[in-house]
Amino acid sequence: MVTGQGKDKDDRVERLVEEDKVFRDAAALQDDLSRLHLDDSLAVLQANTRYYQAFSNKDLERMSALWLRGVSVQCVHPGLAPLTGYNDIMAMFRVMFQSQDKVFRSTTVRPANVSVTV
């Protein structure tokens, strides 16, 4: 049987072991969250890259694959009113991509200084 100072020492050791376990669990959780954040950020960057590739190549099929097929999605082009709904957005891209305007046909968009906040 442990008494007095021996029991106090055992209690302290037990608390330290438990605190160490909590710390290790918290550190592992933080690592998991960091990985998830990086995964989310990478997914946004990849979608952004695919969007501009589809736009630059005037590829309606690839552009279509990027958009949620729903009524609540919106697309905003500078100087224009927002378009709402997948069907209207794809109709707009269809018209744009079928344009025979040489300047538009040769337009390539390459984003620079992209940052992501997730």
Short mmCIF file of C-alpha atoms in Angstrom, two decimals:
data_model
loop_
_atom_site.label_atom_id
_atom_site.label_comp_id
_atom_site.label_asym_id
_atom_site.label_seq_id
_atom_site.Cartn_x
_atom_site.Cartn_y
_atom_site.Cartn_z
CA MET A 1 0.00 0.00 0.00
CA VAL A 2 1.26 3.45 -0.99
CA THR A 3 0.84 6.23 1.55
CA GLY A 4 1.74 9.86 2.02
CA GLN A 5 4.46 11.14 -0.30
CA GLY A 6 4.50 7.95 -2.38
CA LYS A 7 0.78 8.32 -3.19
CA ASP A 8 1.23 12.01 -4.04
CA LYS A 9 4.07 11.12 -6.37
CA ASP A 10 2.00 8.38 -8.03
CA ASP A 11 -0.92 10.84 -8.46
CA ARG A 12 1.39 13.43 -10.06
CA VAL A 13 2.86 10.85 -12.41
CA GLU A 14 -0.64 9.67 -13.35
CA ARG A 15 -1.75 13.28 -14.04
CA LEU A 16 1.36 13.90 -16.15
CA VAL A 17 0.73 10.73 -18.14
CA GLU A 18 -2.90 11.78 -18.71
CA GLU A 19 -1.87 15.34 -19.67
CA ASP A 20 0.68 13.92 -22.10
CA LYS A 21 -2.02 11.72 -23.68
CA VAL A 22 -4.36 14.73 -24.01
CA PHE A 23 -1.53 16.77 -25.55
CA ARG A 24 -0.70 14.00 -28.04
CA ASP A 25 -4.39 13.62 -28.96
CA ALA A 26 -4.72 17.39 -29.45
CA ALA A 27 -1.56 17.50 -31.57
CA ALA A 28 -2.84 14.62 -33.74
CA LEU A 29 -6.19 16.40 -34.16
CA GLN A 30 -4.42 19.62 -35.12
CA ASP A 31 -2.38 17.70 -37.72
CA ASP A 32 -5.57 16.15 -39.12
CA LEU A 33 -7.25 19.55 -39.35
CA SER A 34 -4.20 21.04 -41.06
CA ARG A 35 -4.24 18.24 -43.63
CA LEU A 36 -7.98 18.76 -44.25
CA HIS A 37 -7.44 22.49 -44.68
CA LEU A 38 -4.66 21.86 -47.17
CA ASP A 39 -6.90 19.36 -49.00
CA ASP A 40 -9.70 21.95 -49.18
CA SER A 41 -7.34 24.69 -50.34
CA LEU A 42 -5.88 22.40 -52.99
CA ALA A 43 -9.38 21.46 -54.20
CA VAL A 44 -10.27 25.15 -54.61
CA LEU A 45 -7.03 25.86 -56.50
CA GLN A 46 -7.60 22.85 -58.77
CA ALA A 47 -11.18 23.94 -59.52
CA ASN A 48 -9.94 27.45 -60.24
CA THR A 49 -7.32 26.11 -62.65
CA ARG A 50 -9.85 23.86 -64.41
CA TYR A 51 -12.27 26.80 -64.76
CA TYR A 52 -9.73 29.04 -66.46
CA GLN A 53 -8.48 26.19 -68.67
CA ALA A 54 -12.06 25.49 -69.81
CA PHE A 55 -12.65 29.20 -70.36
CA SER A 56 -9.42 29.70 -72.29
CA ASN A 57 -10.07 26.61 -74.44
CA LYS A 58 -13.76 27.54 -74.91
CA ASP A 59 -14.59 24.00 -73.74
CA LEU A 60 -18.27 23.87 -72.79
CA GLU A 61 -18.13 20.23 -71.69
CA ARG A 62 -15.33 20.87 -69.20
CA MET A 63 -16.95 24.12 -68.05
CA SER A 64 -20.22 22.26 -67.50
CA ALA A 65 -18.48 19.68 -65.31
CA LEU A 66 -17.33 22.41 -62.93
CA TRP A 67 -20.73 23.84 -62.05
CA LEU A 68 -23.27 22.53 -59.56
CA ARG A 69 -26.39 21.53 -61.43
CA GLY A 70 -28.81 23.55 -59.37
CA VAL A 71 -31.05 26.57 -59.43
CA SER A 72 -29.16 28.45 -56.72
CA VAL A 73 -25.73 28.71 -58.38
CA GLN A 74 -24.71 32.12 -59.64
CA CYS A 75 -22.20 33.46 -62.13
CA VAL A 76 -21.11 37.09 -62.10
CA HIS A 77 -19.28 38.65 -65.01
CA PRO A 78 -17.89 42.18 -64.64
CA GLY A 79 -20.38 44.79 -65.79
CA LEU A 80 -23.29 42.33 -66.10
CA ALA A 81 -26.12 41.28 -63.84
CA PRO A 82 -25.58 37.93 -62.08
CA LEU A 83 -26.91 34.85 -63.82
CA THR A 84 -28.70 32.39 -61.57
CA GLY A 85 -29.21 28.69 -62.20
CA TYR A 86 -27.11 26.09 -63.94
CA ASN A 87 -29.12 26.10 -67.18
CA ASP A 88 -28.89 29.87 -67.66
CA ILE A 89 -25.19 29.87 -66.84
CA MET A 90 -24.44 27.09 -69.33
CA ALA A 91 -26.56 28.83 -71.99
CA MET A 92 -24.48 31.97 -71.50
CA PHE A 93 -21.19 30.04 -71.79
CA ARG A 94 -22.54 28.23 -74.88
CA VAL A 95 -23.22 31.58 -76.59
CA MET A 96 -19.84 32.96 -75.51
CA PHE A 97 -17.89 29.89 -76.61
CA GLN A 98 -19.61 29.79 -80.01
CA SER A 99 -18.63 33.38 -80.70
CA GLN A 100 -16.63 33.88 -83.86
CA ASP A 101 -15.02 37.05 -82.53
CA LYS A 102 -11.29 36.56 -83.18
CA VAL A 103 -10.19 38.51 -80.13
CA PHE A 104 -12.41 36.49 -77.82
CA ARG A 105 -11.48 33.19 -79.49
CA SER A 106 -7.81 33.92 -78.88
CA THR A 107 -8.28 35.15 -75.31
CA THR A 108 -6.45 33.06 -72.74
CA VAL A 109 -6.87 33.74 -69.06
CA ARG A 110 -4.02 32.94 -66.70
CA PRO A 111 -4.70 34.02 -63.14
CA ALA A 112 -1.77 35.34 -61.14
CA ASN A 113 -1.19 35.94 -57.44
CA VAL A 114 -3.99 33.58 -56.48
CA SER A 115 -4.67 33.10 -52.79
CA VAL A 116 -7.22 30.85 -51.14
CA THR A 117 -8.98 31.28 -47.83
CA VAL A 118 -10.98 28.24 -46.75
#
